[in-house]
CSV table of C-alpha atoms in Angstrom, one decimal:
chain,number,residue,atom,x,y,z
A,1,UNK,CA,-2.4,6.1,-6.9
A,2,UNK,CA,-0.9,7.2,-3.4
A,3,UNK,CA,1.3,4.9,-1.4
A,4,UNK,CA,1.5,5.4,2.2
A,5,UNK,CA,3.1,3.4,5.0
A,6,UNK,CA,3.5,3.9,8.8
A,7,UNK,CA,4.6,1.9,11.5
A,8,UNK,CA,2.6,0.3,14.2
A,9,UNK,CA,3.6,-1.2,17.5
A,10,UNK,CA,2.0,-4.6,18.8
A,11,UNK,CA,2.7,-5.8,22.5
A,12,UNK,CA,3.4,-9.4,22.9
A,13,UNK,CA,1.3,-11.3,25.4
A,14,UNK,CA,4.1,-11.4,28.1
A,15,UNK,CA,8.0,-11.2,26.3
A,16,UNK,CA,8.6,-13.4,23.3
A,17,UNK,CA,12.3,-15.2,23.2
A,18,UNK,CA,14.1,-16.6,20.8
A,19,UNK,CA,18.0,-17.8,20.5
A,20,UNK,CA,19.1,-14.1,19.3
A,21,UNK,CA,17.0,-12.2,21.9
A,22,UNK,CA,14.0,-11.2,23.9
A,23,UNK,CA,11.2,-8.7,22.8
A,24,UNK,CA,8.1,-7.4,24.5
A,25,UNK,CA,6.5,-5.7,21.3
A,26,UNK,CA,6.9,-6.4,17.5
A,27,UNK,CA,6.9,-3.2,15.3
A,28,UNK,CA,5.2,-3.7,11.8
A,29,UNK,CA,4.8,-1.7,8.5
A,30,UNK,CA,1.3,-1.0,7.6
A,31,UNK,CA,0.9,-0.2,3.7
A,32,UNK,CA,-2.1,1.6,2.2
A,33,UNK,CA,-2.4,2.1,-1.5
A,34,UNK,CA,-5.2,4.4,-3.1
A,35,UNK,CA,-6.4,4.5,-6.5
A,36,UNK,CA,-9.7,5.6,-7.6
A,37,UNK,CA,-10.9,6.2,-4.1
A,38,UNK,CA,-10.3,2.5,-3.4
A,39,UNK,CA,-7.6,1.5,-0.6
A,40,UNK,CA,-5.6,-1.7,-0.7
A,41,UNK,CA,-3.6,-2.8,2.6
A,42,UNK,CA,-0.8,-5.0,3.6
A,43,UNK,CA,1.6,-5.4,6.6
A,44,UNK,CA,5.3,-6.2,6.6
A,45,UNK,CA,7.9,-7.0,9.7
A,46,UNK,CA,11.4,-5.4,9.3
A,47,UNK,CA,13.6,-8.1,10.5
A,48,UNK,CA,17.0,-7.1,11.8
A,49,UNK,CA,18.7,-10.5,11.2
A,50,UNK,CA,18.2,-9.8,7.6
A,51,UNK,CA,19.7,-6.2,8.0
A,52,UNK,CA,16.3,-4.5,7.8
A,53,UNK,CA,14.9,-1.8,10.2
A,54,UNK,CA,11.8,0.4,10.2
A,55,UNK,CA,13.7,3.3,8.9
A,56,UNK,CA,15.2,1.4,6.1
A,57,UNK,CA,12.2,-0.4,4.9
A,58,UNK,CA,9.9,3.0,5.0
A,59,UNK,CA,12.7,4.6,3.0
A,60,UNK,CA,12.4,1.4,0.4
A,61,UNK,CA,8.7,2.1,0.0
A,62,UNK,CA,8.8,6.1,-0.1
A,63,UNK,CA,11.6,5.6,-3.1
A,64,UNK,CA,8.9,3.7,-5.4
A,65,UNK,CA,7.2,5.3,-8.1
A,66,UNK,CA,3.5,5.9,-7.5
A,67,UNK,CA,2.3,3.9,-10.4
A,68,UNK,CA,4.0,0.9,-9.0
A,69,UNK,CA,2.5,-2.2,-10.6
A,70,UNK,CA,2.9,-5.8,-9.5
A,71,UNK,CA,5.0,-6.8,-12.3
A,72,UNK,CA,7.2,-3.8,-11.8
A,73,UNK,CA,7.6,-4.3,-8.1
A,74,UNK,CA,9.5,-7.5,-8.5
A,75,UNK,CA,12.6,-6.2,-9.7
A,76,UNK,CA,12.3,-2.6,-8.2
A,77,UNK,CA,12.7,-4.0,-4.7
A,78,UNK,CA,14.7,-7.2,-3.5
A,79,UNK,CA,13.0,-10.0,-1.6
A,80,UNK,CA,12.2,-8.8,1.9
A,81,UNK,CA,9.9,-6.9,4.0
A,82,UNK,CA,9.4,-4.0,2.3
A,83,UNK,CA,8.3,-5.4,-1.2
A,84,UNK,CA,5.9,-7.9,0.9
A,85,UNK,CA,3.9,-5.0,2.3
A,86,UNK,CA,3.4,-3.4,-1.1
A,87,UNK,CA,3.0,-6.6,-2.8
A,88,UNK,CA,0.1,-7.5,-0.5
A,89,UNK,CA,-1.4,-4.1,-0.6
A,90,UNK,CA,-1.6,-4.3,-4.4
A,91,UNK,CA,-3.1,-7.5,-4.1
A,92,UNK,CA,-6.1,-6.3,-1.9
A,93,UNK,CA,-6.4,-3.0,-4.0
A,94,UNK,CA,-6.7,-5.3,-7.1
A,95,UNK,CA,-9.2,-7.5,-5.5
A,96,UNK,CA,-11.3,-4.6,-4.1
A,97,UNK,CA,-11.2,-2.9,-7.6
A,98,UNK,CA,-12.4,-6.3,-9.2
A,99,UNK,CA,-15.0,-7.1,-6.5
A,100,UNK,CA,-13.5,-10.3,-6.6
A,101,UNK,CA,-11.3,-12.2,-3.7
A,102,UNK,CA,-7.6,-12.6,-4.4
A,103,UNK,CA,-7.7,-16.1,-4.6
A,104,UNK,CA,-10.2,-15.8,-7.7
A,105,UNK,CA,-7.8,-13.2,-9.5
A,106,UNK,CA,-5.1,-15.7,-8.9
A,107,UNK,CA,-7.1,-18.7,-10.1
A,108,UNK,CA,-6.5,-20.4,-6.8
A,109,UNK,CA,-9.5,-22.5,-4.9
A,110,UNK,CA,-11.1,-20.9,-2.1
A,111,UNK,CA,-8.9,-21.4,1.0
A,112,UNK,CA,-10.3,-23.5,3.9
A,113,UNK,CA,-9.4,-23.4,7.6
A,114,UNK,CA,-6.1,-24.8,8.4
A,115,UNK,CA,-4.3,-25.8,11.9
A,116,UNK,CA,-1.5,-23.9,13.1
A,117,UNK,CA,1.1,-24.6,15.4
A,118,UNK,CA,1.3,-22.5,18.4
A,119,UNK,CA,4.8,-21.2,19.5
A,120,UNK,CA,6.2,-21.7,23.2
A,121,UNK,CA,8.9,-19.1,23.6
A,122,UNK,CA,12.4,-19.9,24.8
A,123,UNK,CA,12.5,-19.9,28.7
A,124,UNK,CA,13.6,-22.2,31.8
A,125,UNK,CA,12.4,-25.7,31.3
A,126,UNK,CA,9.8,-25.1,34.3
A,127,UNK,CA,8.2,-22.1,32.5
A,128,UNK,CA,8.2,-24.1,29.3
A,129,UNK,CA,6.7,-26.9,30.7
A,130,UNK,CA,4.0,-24.8,32.2
A,131,UNK,CA,3.2,-23.0,29.2
A,132,UNK,CA,2.9,-26.5,27.3
A,133,UNK,CA,0.8,-27.8,29.9
A,134,UNK,CA,-1.6,-24.6,29.3
A,135,UNK,CA,-1.7,-25.3,25.7
A,136,UNK,CA,-1.6,-29.1,25.9
A,137,UNK,CA,-4.8,-29.7,23.9
A,138,UNK,CA,-3.5,-28.0,20.7
A,139,UNK,CA,-2.2,-30.5,18.3
A,140,UNK,CA,1.1,-28.9,17.3
A,141,UNK,CA,3.4,-27.0,19.5
A,142,UNK,CA,6.6,-25.2,18.0
A,143,UNK,CA,9.6,-24.9,20.8
A,144,UNK,CA,12.1,-22.1,20.6
A,145,UNK,CA,15.4,-23.6,21.3
A,146,UNK,CA,19.0,-23.0,20.2
A,147,UNK,CA,21.0,-23.1,23.4
A,148,UNK,CA,23.7,-25.3,24.5
A,149,UNK,CA,21.2,-26.9,27.3
A,150,UNK,CA,18.1,-27.7,25.2
A,151,UNK,CA,17.3,-31.4,26.2
A,152,UNK,CA,15.7,-30.2,29.8
A,153,UNK,CA,13.4,-28.0,27.9
A,154,UNK,CA,12.5,-30.6,25.3
A,155,UNK,CA,11.7,-33.0,27.7
A,156,UNK,CA,9.7,-30.5,30.1
A,157,UNK,CA,7.4,-29.7,27.2
A,158,UNK,CA,6.7,-33.1,26.6
A,159,UNK,CA,5.8,-33.7,30.2
A,160,UNK,CA,3.6,-30.5,29.6
A,161,UNK,CA,2.0,-31.6,26.6
A,162,UNK,CA,2.4,-35.3,26.2
A,163,UNK,CA,0.0,-35.6,23.2
A,164,UNK,CA,1.1,-32.6,20.9
A,165,UNK,CA,3.1,-32.8,17.9
A,166,UNK,CA,6.3,-31.1,18.1
A,167,UNK,CA,8.6,-28.7,15.9
A,168,UNK,CA,12.0,-27.6,17.2
A,169,UNK,CA,13.0,-24.2,16.0
A,170,UNK,CA,16.7,-23.7,16.9
A,171,UNK,CA,16.9,-20.1,15.0
A,172,UNK,CA,20.4,-21.0,13.8
A,173,UNK,CA,21.6,-21.5,17.4
A,174,UNK,CA,23.2,-25.2,17.3
A,175,UNK,CA,26.2,-26.7,16.0
A,176,UNK,CA,26.5,-30.1,14.3
A,177,UNK,CA,27.7,-31.4,18.0
A,178,UNK,CA,24.6,-30.0,19.8
A,179,UNK,CA,22.2,-31.2,17.1
A,180,UNK,CA,24.1,-34.7,17.2
A,181,UNK,CA,23.5,-34.7,21.2
A,182,UNK,CA,20.0,-34.2,20.7
A,183,UNK,CA,19.4,-36.8,17.6
A,184,UNK,CA,18.7,-39.9,19.7
A,185,UNK,CA,16.0,-38.3,21.8
A,186,UNK,CA,14.1,-36.5,18.8
A,187,UNK,CA,11.7,-39.4,17.6
A,188,UNK,CA,11.4,-41.0,21.2
A,189,UNK,CA,10.2,-37.3,22.1
A,190,UNK,CA,7.1,-37.1,19.4
A,191,UNK,CA,9.4,-34.3,17.3
A,192,UNK,CA,7.9,-34.3,13.7
A,193,UNK,CA,10.1,-31.6,12.2
A,194,UNK,CA,13.4,-29.6,13.2
A,195,UNK,CA,13.6,-26.3,11.8
A,196,UNK,CA,16.9,-24.4,10.9
A,197,UNK,CA,19.4,-25.9,13.4
A,198,UNK,CA,22.6,-24.7,11.8
A,199,UNK,CA,23.2,-21.0,10.6
A,200,UNK,CA,22.4,-20.1,7.2
A,201,UNK,CA,25.6,-20.3,5.0
A,202,UNK,CA,27.1,-22.9,7.5
A,203,UNK,CA,24.8,-25.7,7.1
A,204,UNK,CA,26.6,-27.7,4.7
A,205,UNK,CA,27.0,-30.3,7.2
A,206,UNK,CA,23.6,-31.1,7.1
A,207,UNK,CA,24.2,-33.3,4.4
A,208,UNK,CA,26.2,-36.0,6.6
A,209,UNK,CA,24.3,-35.8,9.8
A,210,UNK,CA,21.6,-38.2,10.7
A,211,UNK,CA,18.1,-37.3,9.9
A,212,UNK,CA,15.9,-39.3,12.2
A,213,UNK,CA,13.2,-36.4,11.8
A,214,UNK,CA,12.6,-34.3,8.7
A,215,UNK,CA,14.6,-30.9,8.7
A,216,UNK,CA,13.1,-27.4,7.4
A,217,UNK,CA,15.3,-24.4,6.1
A,218,UNK,CA,14.1,-21.3,7.6
A,219,UNK,CA,16.9,-18.6,7.4
A,220,UNK,CA,18.4,-20.6,4.6
A,221,UNK,CA,15.2,-20.1,2.2
A,222,UNK,CA,14.0,-16.6,0.9
A,223,UNK,CA,13.0,-17.1,-2.5
A,224,UNK,CA,13.5,-19.3,-5.4
A,225,UNK,CA,17.0,-18.5,-6.1
A,226,UNK,CA,17.8,-20.2,-2.7
A,227,UNK,CA,16.7,-23.6,-3.9
A,228,UNK,CA,19.3,-25.0,-5.4
A,229,UNK,CA,21.7,-24.8,-2.7
A,230,UNK,CA,19.2,-26.5,-0.2
A,231,UNK,CA,19.1,-30.0,-2.1
A,232,UNK,CA,20.5,-32.9,0.1
A,233,UNK,CA,20.4,-30.5,3.2
A,234,UNK,CA,16.8,-30.3,3.8
A,235,UNK,CA,13.5,-32.0,3.5
A,236,UNK,CA,11.1,-29.1,3.8
A,237,UNK,CA,11.2,-25.3,3.4
A,238,UNK,CA,9.7,-22.4,5.6
A,239,UNK,CA,7.9,-20.1,3.1
A,240,UNK,CA,7.4,-16.5,4.8
A,241,UNK,CA,6.0,-13.7,3.0
A,242,UNK,CA,8.3,-11.1,4.8
A,243,UNK,CA,11.3,-13.3,3.3
A,244,UNK,CA,10.0,-13.8,-0.1
A,245,UNK,CA,9.1,-10.3,-0.7
A,246,UNK,CA,5.2,-10.8,-0.9
A,247,UNK,CA,2.6,-13.2,-2.1
A,248,UNK,CA,3.4,-13.2,-5.8
A,249,UNK,CA,6.9,-14.7,-5.5
A,250,UNK,CA,5.5,-16.7,-2.3
A,251,UNK,CA,3.2,-18.8,-4.6
A,252,UNK,CA,6.0,-19.0,-7.3
A,253,UNK,CA,8.6,-20.5,-4.6
A,254,UNK,CA,5.6,-22.9,-3.5
A,255,UNK,CA,5.3,-24.1,-7.0
A,256,UNK,CA,9.0,-24.5,-7.9
A,257,UNK,CA,9.8,-26.0,-4.3
A,258,UNK,CA,7.2,-28.7,-4.9
A,259,UNK,CA,8.4,-29.5,-8.3
A,260,UNK,CA,11.9,-29.9,-6.8
A,261,UNK,CA,10.6,-32.3,-4.3
A,262,UNK,CA,10.5,-30.4,-0.9
A,263,UNK,CA,7.8,-30.3,1.6
A,264,UNK,CA,6.4,-27.2,2.8
A,265,UNK,CA,5.8,-25.4,5.8
A,266,UNK,CA,4.4,-21.8,5.7
A,267,UNK,CA,5.5,-19.5,8.6
A,268,UNK,CA,5.3,-16.0,9.6
A,269,UNK,CA,7.0,-13.3,11.6
A,270,UNK,CA,5.0,-12.1,14.9
A,271,UNK,CA,2.7,-9.8,13.6
A,272,UNK,CA,-1.3,-9.2,13.1
A,273,UNK,CA,-3.9,-10.8,11.2
A,274,UNK,CA,-3.1,-8.7,8.3
A,275,UNK,CA,0.2,-10.5,7.6
A,276,UNK,CA,-1.6,-13.8,8.0
A,277,UNK,CA,-4.3,-13.2,5.7
A,278,UNK,CA,-2.5,-13.5,2.4
A,279,UNK,CA,-0.2,-16.3,3.9
A,280,UNK,CA,-3.3,-18.3,4.3
A,281,UNK,CA,-3.6,-18.6,0.6
A,282,UNK,CA,0.0,-20.2,0.5
A,283,UNK,CA,-0.5,-22.3,3.3
A,284,UNK,CA,-3.3,-24.2,1.8
A,285,UNK,CA,-2.1,-28.0,1.2
A,286,UNK,CA,1.2,-27.3,3.3
A,287,UNK,CA,2.5,-30.0,5.4
A,288,UNK,CA,3.0,-27.6,8.5
A,289,UNK,CA,1.3,-24.2,9.1
A,290,UNK,CA,2.7,-21.9,11.7
A,291,UNK,CA,0.6,-18.5,11.4
A,292,UNK,CA,0.2,-18.1,15.1
A,293,UNK,CA,1.4,-14.6,15.2
A,294,UNK,CA,-1.7,-12.9,16.4
A,295,UNK,CA,-2.2,-15.6,19.1
A,296,UNK,CA,1.1,-14.0,20.3
A,297,UNK,CA,0.2,-10.8,20.7
A,298,UNK,CA,-1.7,-9.2,23.7
A,299,UNK,CA,-4.3,-7.5,21.2
A,300,UNK,CA,-4.7,-8.1,17.6
A,301,UNK,CA,-6.0,-5.6,14.6
A,302,UNK,CA,-9.8,-4.6,14.2
A,303,UNK,CA,-11.4,-7.3,12.0
A,304,UNK,CA,-8.5,-10.0,12.8
A,305,UNK,CA,-8.9,-13.5,11.9
A,306,UNK,CA,-10.9,-15.9,13.9
A,307,UNK,CA,-8.9,-18.5,15.8
A,308,UNK,CA,-10.7,-21.6,17.4
A,309,UNK,CA,-7.7,-22.6,19.4
A,310,UNK,CA,-5.6,-23.7,16.7
A,311,UNK,CA,-7.9,-23.9,14.0
A,312,UNK,CA,-7.6,-20.6,11.6
A,313,UNK,CA,-11.0,-19.4,9.7
A,314,UNK,CA,-9.9,-17.4,6.4
A,315,UNK,CA,-10.1,-14.0,6.4
A,316,UNK,CA,-13.1,-11.8,5.2
A,317,UNK,CA,-13.2,-9.1,2.9
A,318,UNK,CA,-13.0,-6.4,5.9
A,319,UNK,CA,-9.4,-7.8,6.8
A,320,UNK,CA,-7.9,-8.5,3.2
A,321,UNK,CA,-8.3,-9.5,0.2
């Protein structure tokens, strides 16, 4: 078996800004694993917030034994981008070798189309109003916030898209005080969900704060080991394969989170359709789906997912799985 990994760069359609900074492109790692003349592929996104870089992820993948199995992988690498890329490539390889889709190998129902949120980058209120208006027909918009002056942005988006449900994503950028300042406005402005308002590791205050709309853990939730600390602070968790370390752990986290009473959101890093395809299996039945990564790029990869506005059609074998 041969494991190969390389960096690929995708440009954003414009710039993409969150509370932690602005970018014009995203760098992903594409993993290809070949055995017996059959190649499986996967994709992951190194994320500096979690101490990852292109170089560190490539080094982790390069240190793996070439006969690595799915079971062994779960202990050889920690949860994170490197394990995700290899895990998804191994599942794709297994499907191609067996001549059966991944959902059948996992005894899951065939995936059906899903409706995704569409993300509005952090910008001036005027720019966010215009972007919201251009996407007002979409049923669910996700707004990047996380500054000390977010209420004008929220109001501007609501003016631009009066009928869409809204997710607010602060990316750890608020304090308890800034959250409390927005609380009276949340339900009135049609907010359906607030994602990661406070920094991970400094979010105990959420146990005592008012909750007019549900709160979802993102940076505070990586894999099943995260769950014990989330009870009483969050209503939902955001499952991302780059955090869980692949499809294997993502499905296990989904099962355990549901058993513990958490609602589910399935999200993504900004990346191509190759990252979205395995996440579509996890997203089946989730309360919120945020798999709009390819919609944020100027160009997706070949054989990418089909997006009908905000409706995602599951992957064909030409892409993954």
